[in-house]
Coordinates of C-alpha atoms in Angstrom, one line a residue:
M13 CA 41.7 3.8 29.6
E14 CA 39.3 6.7 29.2
G15 CA 35.7 6.1 30.3
P16 CA 32.7 6.7 28.1
E17 CA 31.5 10.2 27.3
I18 CA 28.4 10.7 29.4
T19 CA 25.7 13.3 28.4
S20 CA 22.9 14.3 30.7
A21 CA 20.0 16.7 31.0
E22 CA 17.3 17.3 33.6
A23 CA 13.9 18.8 34.2
V24 CA 13.0 20.1 37.7
L25 CA 9.2 20.1 38.1
D26 CA 7.8 22.5 40.6
N27 CA 4.8 21.2 42.6
G28 CA 4.5 24.2 44.9
K29 CA 3.8 23.2 48.5
F30 CA 4.3 19.6 47.5
G31 CA 8.0 20.3 46.6
T32 CA 9.9 19.5 43.4
R33 CA 10.5 16.4 41.4
T34 CA 13.7 16.1 39.4
V35 CA 13.8 13.9 36.2
R36 CA 17.3 13.4 34.9
F37 CA 18.3 11.7 31.6
E38 CA 21.7 10.2 31.0
T39 CA 23.3 8.5 28.0
G40 CA 26.7 7.1 27.1
R41 CA 27.4 4.9 30.1
L42 CA 25.0 2.0 29.8
A43 CA 24.0 -0.4 26.9
Q44 CA 26.5 1.1 24.5
Q45 CA 25.7 -1.4 21.7
A46 CA 22.1 -0.5 21.5
Q47 CA 21.2 2.1 18.8
G48 CA 19.9 4.3 21.6
A49 CA 20.1 3.9 25.4
V50 CA 19.0 6.2 28.1
A51 CA 19.1 5.9 31.9
A52 CA 16.2 8.0 33.4
Y53 CA 16.1 9.0 37.1
L54 CA 13.2 10.2 39.2
D55 CA 14.9 12.1 42.0
E56 CA 17.7 10.0 43.4
D57 CA 16.3 6.6 44.1
T58 CA 14.3 5.5 41.0
M59 CA 16.3 4.5 37.9
I60 CA 15.2 2.8 34.7
L61 CA 17.1 2.0 31.5
S62 CA 15.6 2.2 28.1
A63 CA 17.3 0.7 25.1
T64 CA 16.1 1.0 21.5
S65 CA 17.3 -1.4 18.8
A66 CA 16.4 -1.9 15.2
G67 CA 16.7 -4.8 12.8
K68 CA 19.2 -4.3 9.9
H69 CA 16.8 -5.3 7.2
P70 CA 13.0 -4.8 6.6
R71 CA 10.8 -7.7 7.4
D72 CA 9.5 -9.4 4.3
G73 CA 5.8 -9.6 3.8
F74 CA 4.9 -7.2 6.6
D75 CA 2.3 -4.6 5.8
F76 CA 2.6 -3.0 9.2
F77 CA 5.3 -1.4 11.4
P78 CA 6.8 -4.2 13.6
L79 CA 7.3 -2.3 16.9
T80 CA 7.7 -4.2 20.1
V81 CA 7.8 -2.6 23.6
D82 CA 8.9 -4.8 26.6
V83 CA 9.2 -3.9 30.2
E84 CA 11.5 -5.9 32.5
E85 CA 10.7 -5.5 36.2
R86 CA 13.7 -6.7 38.2
S87 CA 13.0 -7.7 41.7
Y88 CA 16.4 -6.4 42.9
A89 CA 15.1 -2.9 42.0
A90 CA 13.0 -3.1 45.2
G91 CA 15.4 -5.2 47.2
K92 CA 13.4 -8.4 46.7
I93 CA 14.1 -11.9 45.7
P94 CA 11.4 -13.3 43.3
G95 CA 8.8 -15.4 45.1
S96 CA 8.6 -18.0 42.3
F97 CA 9.9 -21.6 42.8
F98 CA 13.0 -20.8 40.8
R99 CA 13.5 -17.4 42.5
R100 CA 13.8 -15.8 39.1
E101 CA 11.7 -13.4 37.1
G102 CA 9.3 -15.1 34.7
R103 CA 6.4 -13.8 32.6
P104 CA 5.8 -10.0 32.9
S105 CA 3.5 -8.8 35.6
T106 CA 0.1 -7.3 34.8
E107 CA 1.6 -3.9 35.7
A108 CA 4.5 -4.4 33.3
I109 CA 2.1 -5.3 30.4
L110 CA 0.1 -2.2 31.1
V111 CA 3.2 0.0 31.0
C112 CA 4.2 -1.7 27.7
R113 CA 0.9 -0.5 26.3
L114 CA 1.2 2.9 27.9
I115 CA 4.5 3.4 26.0
D116 CA 3.5 1.8 22.7
R117 CA 0.4 3.9 22.2
P118 CA 2.0 7.4 22.0
L119 CA 5.2 6.2 20.4
R120 CA 3.9 4.1 17.5
P121 CA 2.2 7.0 15.5
T122 CA 5.4 9.0 15.9
F123 CA 7.5 6.9 13.7
V124 CA 7.7 7.7 10.0
E125 CA 5.1 5.9 7.9
G126 CA 6.3 2.9 5.8
L127 CA 9.1 1.7 8.2
R128 CA 9.2 -2.1 8.1
N129 CA 12.4 -2.8 10.1
E130 CA 11.8 -4.4 13.4
V131 CA 12.2 -1.9 16.3
Q132 CA 12.3 -3.1 19.9
I133 CA 12.3 -0.9 23.0
V134 CA 13.2 -2.6 26.2
I135 CA 12.6 -0.9 29.5
T136 CA 14.5 -2.3 32.5
V137 CA 13.5 -1.2 36.0
L138 CA 16.9 -1.1 37.8
S139 CA 15.9 0.7 41.0
I140 CA 12.7 2.0 42.5
A141 CA 11.9 3.8 45.7
P142 CA 9.1 2.0 47.7
D143 CA 6.5 4.7 47.2
E144 CA 7.1 5.5 43.5
F145 CA 5.5 4.8 40.1
Y146 CA 7.8 4.2 37.1
D147 CA 5.3 4.3 34.2
A148 CA 5.4 7.9 33.2
L149 CA 9.2 8.0 33.6
A150 CA 9.3 5.0 31.3
I151 CA 7.4 6.9 28.5
N152 CA 10.1 9.7 28.6
A153 CA 13.0 7.2 28.7
A154 CA 11.6 5.2 25.8
S155 CA 11.0 8.3 23.8
L156 CA 14.5 9.6 24.3
S157 CA 16.4 6.4 23.7
T158 CA 14.5 6.3 20.4
Q159 CA 15.1 10.0 19.7
I160 CA 18.9 9.5 19.8
S161 CA 18.9 6.1 18.0
G162 CA 19.1 7.4 14.5
L163 CA 15.6 6.0 13.7
P164 CA 13.1 8.2 11.7
F165 CA 11.1 9.2 14.7
Y166 CA 9.2 12.5 15.0
G167 CA 9.6 12.9 18.8
P168 CA 10.3 13.5 21.5
V169 CA 7.2 12.4 23.4
G170 CA 6.8 13.5 27.0
G171 CA 4.8 11.6 29.6
I172 CA 3.5 12.8 33.0
R173 CA 1.4 11.4 35.8
L174 CA -0.6 14.0 37.7
A175 CA -2.8 13.6 40.8
L176 CA -5.5 16.1 41.8
I177 CA -4.8 16.7 45.5
G178 CA -7.0 19.4 47.0
D179 CA -7.1 22.0 44.2
Q180 CA -3.6 21.3 42.8
W181 CA -2.4 18.9 40.1
V182 CA 0.8 17.3 41.4
A183 CA 3.4 15.9 39.0
F184 CA 4.8 12.5 39.6
P185 CA 2.8 11.8 42.7
K186 CA 3.8 9.0 45.1
H187 CA 1.6 6.0 46.0
S188 CA 1.0 7.4 49.5
Q189 CA -0.2 10.8 48.0
L190 CA -3.0 9.1 46.1
A191 CA -4.8 8.5 49.3
D192 CA -5.5 12.3 49.3
A193 CA -6.2 12.5 45.6
V194 CA -9.5 12.3 43.8
F195 CA -8.1 11.8 40.3
D196 CA -5.0 10.2 38.8
L197 CA -4.1 11.3 35.3
T198 CA -1.3 10.1 32.9
V199 CA -0.8 12.1 29.7
A200 CA 1.6 11.8 26.8
G201 CA 2.2 14.4 24.1
R202 CA 4.4 16.2 21.6
L203 CA 5.6 19.8 21.5
V204 CA 4.3 21.5 18.4
T205 CA 4.8 25.1 17.1
D206 CA 2.3 26.9 15.0
E207 CA 3.0 29.3 12.1
N208 CA 3.3 32.2 14.6
G209 CA 5.9 30.4 16.7
N210 CA 3.5 29.7 19.6
E211 CA 4.2 26.4 21.4
D212 CA 1.6 23.9 22.5
I213 CA 1.3 20.3 23.4
A214 CA -0.5 17.9 21.0
I215 CA -2.0 15.2 23.2
M216 CA -1.3 11.7 22.0
M217 CA -2.4 9.4 24.9
V218 CA -4.5 9.7 28.1
E219 CA -5.0 7.1 30.8
A220 CA -6.9 8.3 33.9
E221 CA -9.1 7.3 36.7
A222 CA -10.8 8.5 39.9
T223 CA -9.0 7.0 42.9
E224 CA -10.2 4.3 45.3
G225 CA -10.8 6.9 48.0
S226 CA -12.3 9.6 45.7
W227 CA -16.0 8.9 46.7
D228 CA -15.3 9.6 50.4
L229 CA -13.1 12.6 49.6
I230 CA -15.8 14.1 47.4
K231 CA -18.4 13.6 50.1
A232 CA -16.0 15.4 52.5
G233 CA -15.9 18.4 50.2
A234 CA -13.0 17.6 47.8
T235 CA -13.2 18.7 44.1
K236 CA -15.4 16.4 42.0
P237 CA -13.6 15.3 38.9
D238 CA -16.2 16.1 36.3
E239 CA -15.6 16.9 32.7
A240 CA -14.5 20.5 33.3
I241 CA -11.9 19.3 36.0
V242 CA -10.6 16.6 33.7
A243 CA -10.1 19.2 30.9
Q244 CA -8.3 21.4 33.4
G245 CA -6.0 18.4 34.2
L246 CA -5.1 18.1 30.5
E247 CA -4.2 21.8 30.4
A248 CA -2.2 21.4 33.7
S249 CA -0.1 18.6 32.1
K250 CA 1.2 20.9 29.3
P251 CA 3.8 22.9 31.2
F252 CA 5.3 19.8 32.8
L253 CA 5.3 18.0 29.4
T254 CA 7.0 21.0 27.8
Q255 CA 9.8 20.8 30.5
L256 CA 10.3 17.1 30.0
I257 CA 10.4 17.3 26.2
K258 CA 12.8 20.2 26.2
A259 CA 15.1 18.2 28.5
Q260 CA 15.0 15.4 26.0
L261 CA 15.7 17.8 23.2
Q262 CA 18.7 19.2 25.1
L263 CA 20.3 15.8 25.5
A264 CA 19.4 14.8 21.9
S265 CA 21.0 17.9 20.5
T266 CA 24.5 16.6 21.5
A267 CA 24.0 12.9 21.8
A268 CA 21.6 11.9 18.9
K269 CA 23.0 9.9 16.0
P270 CA 22.3 11.2 12.5
I271 CA 19.0 9.9 11.1
Q272 CA 19.9 6.8 9.1
D273 CA 18.5 5.9 5.7
F274 CA 15.9 3.2 6.3
P275 CA 14.0 1.8 3.3
L276 CA 10.4 3.0 3.5
F277 CA 7.5 1.1 2.0
P278 CA 4.6 3.4 1.1
P279 CA 1.4 1.4 1.3
Y280 CA 0.6 2.1 -2.4
Q281 CA 1.7 4.1 -5.4
Q282 CA -0.6 6.9 -6.7
A283 CA -1.4 5.0 -9.8
T284 CA -2.7 2.1 -7.8
Y285 CA -4.8 4.4 -5.7
D286 CA -6.3 6.1 -8.7
S287 CA -7.2 2.8 -10.3
V288 CA -8.9 1.5 -7.1
A289 CA -10.7 4.8 -6.5
G290 CA -11.9 5.0 -10.1
L291 CA -13.5 1.6 -9.8
A292 CA -14.7 1.5 -6.2
W293 CA -15.5 5.0 -5.1
E294 CA -19.2 5.1 -6.1
D295 CA -19.8 1.5 -5.0
L296 CA -18.1 2.2 -1.6
K297 CA -20.6 5.0 -1.0
G298 CA -23.3 2.4 -1.0
V299 CA -21.4 -0.1 1.0
Y300 CA -20.8 2.4 3.8
Q301 CA -24.5 3.1 4.1
I302 CA -25.3 -0.5 5.1
A303 CA -26.1 -0.5 8.8
D304 CA -25.8 -4.2 9.5
K305 CA -22.1 -5.2 10.2
I306 CA -22.1 -8.7 8.6
E307 CA -24.1 -7.5 5.5
R308 CA -21.7 -4.6 5.1
Q309 CA -18.6 -6.8 5.5
N310 CA -20.0 -9.2 2.9
A311 CA -20.7 -6.4 0.4
D312 CA -17.2 -4.9 1.1
D313 CA -15.5 -8.3 0.6
Q314 CA -17.3 -8.8 -2.8
L315 CA -16.3 -5.3 -4.0
K316 CA -12.7 -5.7 -2.8
D317 CA -12.4 -9.0 -4.7
R318 CA -13.7 -7.3 -7.8
V319 CA -11.2 -4.5 -7.4
K320 CA -8.4 -7.0 -6.9
G321 CA -9.4 -8.8 -10.2
H322 CA -9.5 -5.5 -12.0
V323 CA -6.0 -4.4 -10.8
A324 CA -4.6 -7.9 -11.7
S325 CA -5.9 -7.5 -15.2
E326 CA -4.4 -3.9 -15.4
V327 CA -1.1 -5.4 -14.3
E328 CA -1.3 -8.1 -16.8
A329 CA -2.0 -5.6 -19.5
E330 CA 1.0 -3.6 -18.2
R331 CA -1.1 -0.5 -17.5
L332 CA 0.0 -0.8 -13.8
P333 CA 3.3 -2.0 -12.3
A334 CA 3.5 -5.5 -10.9
S335 CA 3.8 -4.1 -7.4
A336 CA 0.2 -2.9 -7.7
N337 CA -1.1 -6.4 -6.8
G338 CA 0.4 -6.1 -3.4
E339 CA -0.8 -2.6 -2.9
V340 CA -4.5 -3.2 -3.5
S341 CA -5.6 -3.8 0.1
A342 CA -3.9 -0.6 1.4
A343 CA -5.2 1.5 -1.4
Y344 CA -8.7 0.1 -1.0
K345 CA -8.6 0.9 2.7
S346 CA -7.5 4.4 2.0
V347 CA -10.4 4.9 -0.5
S348 CA -12.8 3.5 2.0
K349 CA -11.5 5.8 4.7
K350 CA -11.9 8.8 2.4
V351 CA -15.5 7.8 1.4
M352 CA -16.6 7.3 5.0
R353 CA -14.9 10.5 6.3
N354 CA -16.3 12.6 3.4
R355 CA -19.9 11.7 4.3
V356 CA -19.4 12.4 8.0
L357 CA -17.7 15.7 7.6
T358 CA -20.0 17.1 4.8
E359 CA -23.4 15.6 5.6
G360 CA -23.0 14.7 9.3
I361 CA -24.3 11.2 8.6
R362 CA -22.5 8.0 9.7
I363 CA -22.2 4.5 8.3
D364 CA -25.4 3.2 9.9
G365 CA -27.4 6.4 9.3
R366 CA -26.9 7.9 12.7
G367 CA -26.1 11.5 13.4
L368 CA -22.8 12.5 15.1
T369 CA -24.2 12.2 18.7
D370 CA -26.7 9.4 18.4
I371 CA -26.3 6.2 20.4
R372 CA -27.3 2.8 19.0
A373 CA -30.2 0.8 20.5
L374 CA -29.6 -0.2 24.1
D375 CA -30.7 -3.2 26.0
A376 CA -29.9 -4.4 29.6
E377 CA -31.0 -7.5 31.5
V378 CA -29.9 -9.0 34.8
Q379 CA -30.0 -12.5 36.3
V380 CA -29.5 -14.3 33.0
I381 CA -27.4 -17.3 34.2
P382 CA -28.5 -19.8 36.8
R383 CA -26.6 -20.5 40.0
V384 CA -23.9 -17.8 39.6
H385 CA -23.8 -15.0 42.2
G386 CA -24.7 -12.2 39.7
S387 CA -25.1 -11.9 36.0
A388 CA -26.2 -9.5 33.3
I389 CA -26.2 -8.9 29.6
F390 CA -25.6 -5.4 28.2
Q391 CA -26.1 -4.8 24.5
R392 CA -25.4 -1.7 22.4
G393 CA -26.1 -2.2 18.8
E394 CA -24.2 -5.4 17.8
T395 CA -21.9 -5.2 20.7
Q396 CA -23.0 -7.7 23.4
I397 CA -21.3 -8.2 26.8
L398 CA -22.1 -10.9 29.3
G399 CA -21.1 -9.9 32.9
V400 CA -20.7 -12.5 35.6
T401 CA -19.9 -11.7 39.3
T402 CA -18.4 -14.1 41.9
L403 CA -18.1 -13.4 45.6
N404 CA -15.9 -15.1 48.1
M405 CA -14.1 -14.6 51.4
L406 CA -11.5 -11.8 51.6
K407 CA -8.7 -14.4 51.9
M408 CA -9.4 -15.1 48.2
E409 CA -8.4 -11.6 47.1
Q410 CA -5.4 -11.5 44.7
Q411 CA -1.9 -11.5 46.3
I412 CA 0.4 -9.3 44.2
D413 CA 4.2 -9.9 44.1
S414 CA 5.5 -6.9 42.1
L415 CA 7.5 -3.7 42.4
N416 CA 4.2 -2.0 43.4
P417 CA 3.7 -1.4 47.1
V418 CA 0.1 -2.6 46.7
T419 CA 0.3 -6.3 47.7
K420 CA -3.4 -7.4 47.4
K421 CA -6.4 -6.6 45.4
R422 CA -10.0 -7.2 46.4
Y423 CA -11.8 -6.4 43.1
L424 CA -10.7 -8.2 40.0
H425 CA -12.0 -7.6 36.5
H426 CA -11.2 -10.2 33.8
Y427 CA -12.1 -9.5 30.2
N428 CA -12.4 -12.2 27.5
F429 CA -12.6 -11.5 23.8
P430 CA -13.2 -14.9 22.0
P431 CA -12.8 -14.9 18.2
Y432 CA -16.4 -15.8 17.6
S433 CA -17.4 -12.3 18.9
T434 CA -16.4 -11.0 15.4
G435 CA -17.5 -14.1 13.5
E436 CA -13.9 -15.3 13.1
T437 CA -11.7 -18.2 14.2
G438 CA -8.6 -17.8 16.2
R439 CA -6.6 -18.7 19.3
V440 CA -8.3 -19.0 22.7
G441 CA -6.7 -19.4 26.1
S442 CA -4.4 -17.1 28.0
P443 CA -5.3 -13.4 27.7
K444 CA -3.4 -11.2 25.2
R445 CA -2.1 -7.7 26.1
R446 CA -5.2 -6.1 24.6
E447 CA -7.5 -8.2 26.8
I448 CA -5.4 -7.4 29.9
G449 CA -5.6 -3.7 29.0
H450 CA -9.3 -3.7 28.4
G451 CA -10.0 -5.6 31.6
F452 CA -7.9 -3.2 33.6
L453 CA -9.7 -0.2 32.1
A454 CA -13.1 -1.6 33.0
E455 CA -11.8 -2.5 36.5
R456 CA -10.6 1.0 37.2
A457 CA -14.0 2.5 36.1
L458 CA -15.8 0.6 38.9
V459 CA -13.2 0.9 41.8
P460 CA -14.3 4.4 42.9
V461 CA -17.9 3.2 43.6
L462 CA -17.2 -0.1 45.3
P463 CA -18.2 -0.4 49.0
S464 CA -15.4 -0.4 51.5
R465 CA -14.0 -3.7 52.9
E466 CA -15.7 -3.0 56.2
D467 CA -19.1 -2.5 54.6
F468 CA -18.8 -5.4 52.2
P469 CA -16.1 -7.9 53.4
Y470 CA -15.9 -9.9 50.1
A471 CA -13.4 -10.6 47.4
I472 CA -15.1 -9.8 44.1
R473 CA -14.3 -11.3 40.7
Q474 CA -16.0 -9.7 37.7
V475 CA -15.7 -11.4 34.3
S476 CA -16.8 -9.8 31.1
E477 CA -17.4 -12.1 28.1
A478 CA -17.5 -10.2 24.8
L479 CA -20.1 -12.2 23.0
G480 CA -20.5 -9.8 20.1
S481 CA -18.2 -7.0 19.0
N482 CA -18.9 -3.9 16.9
G483 CA -17.3 -1.1 18.7
S484 CA -16.1 -0.6 22.3
T485 CA -16.5 -3.9 24.1
S486 CA -14.5 -2.4 27.0
M487 CA -17.1 0.3 27.7
G488 CA -19.8 -2.3 27.2
S489 CA -18.0 -4.3 29.9
V490 CA -18.2 -1.3 32.3
C491 CA -22.0 -1.3 31.8
A492 CA -22.4 -5.0 32.1
S493 CA -20.2 -5.0 35.3
T494 CA -22.5 -2.4 37.0
L495 CA -25.6 -4.5 36.2
S496 CA -24.0 -7.8 37.3
L497 CA -22.5 -6.4 40.5
L498 CA -25.9 -5.0 41.5
N499 CA -27.6 -8.3 40.7
A500 CA -25.0 -10.0 43.0
G501 CA -26.1 -7.7 45.8
V502 CA -22.9 -5.6 45.8
P503 CA -24.0 -2.2 47.2
L504 CA -22.4 0.1 44.7
R505 CA -22.2 3.7 45.7
A506 CA -23.5 4.7 42.3
P507 CA -24.0 3.0 38.9
V508 CA -21.2 3.5 36.3
A509 CA -21.6 3.6 32.5
G510 CA -19.1 4.0 29.7
I511 CA -19.0 5.2 26.1
A512 CA -16.5 5.3 23.3
M513 CA -16.0 8.5 21.3
G514 CA -14.4 8.6 17.9
L515 CA -13.0 11.4 15.8
I516 CA -12.9 12.1 12.1
S517 CA -10.6 14.8 10.8
D518 CA -9.7 15.9 7.3
D519 CA -9.2 19.0 5.1
V520 CA -12.4 20.4 3.9
D521 CA -12.2 23.6 1.8
G522 CA -8.6 24.2 2.9
Q523 CA -9.4 23.9 6.6
V524 CA -8.9 21.0 9.0
R525 CA -12.3 20.0 10.2
Y526 CA -13.0 17.7 13.2
A527 CA -16.1 15.7 14.0
A528 CA -16.5 13.9 17.3
L529 CA -18.6 10.7 17.0
T530 CA -20.6 9.2 19.9
D531 CA -20.7 5.4 20.3
I532 CA -18.3 4.4 17.5
L533 CA -18.7 1.3 15.4
G534 CA -15.8 -1.0 14.8
A535 CA -15.4 0.4 11.3
E536 CA -15.4 4.0 12.6
D537 CA -12.6 2.9 15.0
A538 CA -10.6 1.3 12.2
L539 CA -11.1 4.1 9.7
G540 CA -11.1 7.0 12.2
D541 CA -8.5 9.0 14.1
M542 CA -9.3 8.5 17.8
D543 CA -10.6 6.1 20.3
F544 CA -11.6 8.0 23.4
K545 CA -13.3 6.0 26.1
V546 CA -15.0 7.7 29.0
A547 CA -16.7 6.0 32.0
G548 CA -18.3 7.6 35.0
T549 CA -21.3 8.1 37.2
S550 CA -23.9 10.7 36.7
E551 CA -21.8 13.1 38.8
F552 CA -18.1 12.6 37.8
V553 CA -15.7 10.7 35.6
T554 CA -14.2 7.5 36.9
A555 CA -12.0 6.3 34.0
I556 CA -10.6 7.6 30.7
Q557 CA -8.5 6.1 27.9
L558 CA -7.4 8.0 24.8
D559 CA -5.6 6.6 21.8
T560 CA -5.0 8.5 18.5
K561 CA -3.6 7.6 15.1
L562 CA -2.7 11.3 14.6
A563 CA 0.5 12.9 15.8
G564 CA -1.4 14.5 18.6
L565 CA -4.7 16.3 19.2
P566 CA -5.6 19.8 20.4
S567 CA -7.0 19.7 23.9
S568 CA -10.0 21.7 22.7
V569 CA -11.1 18.7 20.6
L570 CA -10.9 16.4 23.7
D571 CA -12.8 19.0 25.8
G572 CA -15.7 18.9 23.3
A573 CA -15.6 15.1 23.2
L574 CA -15.8 14.9 27.0
K575 CA -18.9 17.0 27.0
Q576 CA -20.5 14.9 24.2
A577 CA -19.6 11.7 26.2
K578 CA -21.4 13.0 29.3
E579 CA -24.7 13.3 27.4
A580 CA -24.3 9.7 26.1
R581 CA -23.4 8.4 29.5
T582 CA -26.5 9.9 31.0
A583 CA -28.7 8.2 28.5
I584 CA -27.0 4.8 29.1
L585 CA -27.3 5.2 32.9
A586 CA -31.1 5.7 32.5
V587 CA -31.2 2.3 30.7
I588 CA -29.1 0.6 33.5
N589 CA -31.4 2.1 36.2
A590 CA -34.5 0.9 34.4
A591 CA -33.1 -2.7 34.5
I592 CA -31.9 -2.6 38.1
D593 CA -31.9 0.5 40.3
A594 CA -30.7 -1.0 43.6
P595 CA -28.7 -4.0 44.8
D596 CA -30.6 -7.3 44.7
E597 CA -30.7 -9.8 47.5
M598 CA -27.6 -12.0 47.4
A599 CA -28.0 -15.3 45.6
P600 CA -28.6 -18.4 47.7
T601 CA -25.4 -19.8 46.2
A602 CA -23.3 -16.8 47.4
P603 CA -21.3 -17.1 50.6
R604 CA -22.5 -15.1 53.6
V605 CA -19.7 -13.4 55.6
I606 CA -20.0 -11.7 59.0
S607 CA -17.3 -9.9 60.9
V608 CA -16.5 -9.7 64.6
Q609 CA -13.7 -7.8 66.3
I610 CA -11.4 -9.4 68.9
P611 CA -8.4 -7.9 70.8
V612 CA -5.2 -8.1 68.8
D613 CA -3.5 -9.9 71.7
K614 CA -6.2 -12.7 71.4
I615 CA -5.4 -13.5 67.8
G616 CA -2.8 -16.1 68.8
E617 CA -5.2 -17.7 71.2
L618 CA -7.9 -18.0 68.4
I619 CA -5.4 -19.6 66.0
G620 CA -3.9 -21.9 68.6
P621 CA -0.6 -23.8 68.4
K622 CA 0.1 -24.6 64.7
G623 CA -3.5 -23.5 63.9
K624 CA -5.0 -26.2 66.0
T625 CA -7.8 -24.1 67.5
I626 CA -9.0 -22.3 64.3
N627 CA -8.8 -25.6 62.3
S628 CA -10.9 -27.4 64.9
I629 CA -13.6 -24.7 64.8
Q630 CA -13.7 -24.8 61.0
D631 CA -13.9 -28.6 60.9
T632 CA -16.6 -28.7 63.6
T633 CA -18.8 -25.9 62.2
G634 CA -18.0 -26.0 58.5
A635 CA -17.4 -22.3 58.7
D636 CA -14.5 -20.6 56.9
I637 CA -12.6 -18.2 59.1
S638 CA -10.0 -15.6 58.2
I639 CA -8.3 -13.1 60.6
E640 CA -6.9 -9.7 59.8
E641 CA -3.9 -8.1 61.5
D642 CA -6.2 -5.6 63.3
G643 CA -8.2 -8.3 65.0
T644 CA -11.1 -8.4 62.5
V645 CA -12.4 -11.9 62.1
Y646 CA -14.4 -12.8 59.0
I647 CA -16.6 -15.8 59.2
G648 CA -18.3 -17.3 56.1

């Protein structure tokens, strides 16, 4: 019996003095019943499988594209047996959820508009070397399995992780190499060609942060990751992304299935749009000049109801097809988008009357909740975040059982987004993927400025409660975290602030015009083209997240947005410093921890047989004692 026909392609990425990394794609051997399946290898020891499948029929009643991305981390990939009671993998880890989002964000806008068949991409981690990341590799694997599946997909999409080590951007860095890096950058993009045949990368997604050791490295003379350096990193990603995309194209040229005919459901017919625009255009100009969110939404709802009634009467009179009733909402949103964009691009005036670079009113207050170890409220316009800090012994830090070599985490940030924050009802309880992603972004923004374990031997849990939402609660959480941590007495190395940038683009007089918006409203996020979140100190960038609804952005647009974000961040830091400019005294309710050092060979003597000695000391004194492997004893 003949074996399957196996097709492969590879990209060899040159990291100079750091050696090379080889990414190999293979299809034809595994998961042969999926529409598209690709095994992706990083060097020899890391292997993941991506399988793309599509439903046979469109989903009835869906007015959005039902794409699902799932990441399955198998413990056998790292030679482990799961630590759960049943010794079987259960719910996805936080890392797996974050990788799902990392893949979804650049791939979703790359599908043809109007697709309503369910599409599922499943990434399975089959093998991973102890020192490796798999997230950027997974972006490429997911892109290629979709590219060869016969789905209407405008890929491929390349993904790369870079680390700034010394003065070099290193592709696919290992965990151990991040100890010497000041910045960790993941970029996804598409290869585009202009009318002159020149190739470039259109950037679709960015996820980046300064590393845990960046502060000490910078103080020792390493390159500071300011806006100019981050922009250099985006440029440095392009040659690597080009290689990865061309390897995908090489495999797809021989292994891709023909593009199938999927029914497409355009959001509306032109006749429906014309009817809606004719009735609503002038009124929408007034609606989108109302600064207050609730008042604007009420006016918008009333106008939309009137438009729906008008379209229904047109359908009844047979001046519009029956399908128009189901197209009103999409057409109305499209007209709203056009009205809002037109004012921004031609007049430079936004919904609430601000200019392109203006920030909404800011307010910051600390120590707002009794008894807790630290608390603060940060408000930007109608976005209001409550930050609460809790301190405890290091033995309360999170223990992590995953494929990641990091096994514990001292600083935790948890983000909650209750439905009342937008004046709505909804489910409360366990966090959704969005909440996990927002919490992790705000967590990464603060990690570079946290004191070391030795200087501050506490586990720290930071919780952000989004009490009101009208644009960028995640960056509000960064600001509230800084305030709350300082109020709890945590000696941050520098305060951190964050801001969300938006983008409006459209054809004006035959040219594509871009306008970057500082401190976007929720409506500007919904009707705009980009959500670009930037956090940092007064000196350098600590975290970035970029999402776009376009099929990619020029890096020059992002470079300008970075500079604009720096100005806003500086203004917000001034408000934070006015509220609290140094760590407060620790709250009376917070634990006090001291550390002493004992010889390693005395650890057993302190613990005693079956813990008898240490338990006796704790029972007698009421103290809490934990011992590190190096002989450090923490007493609280």
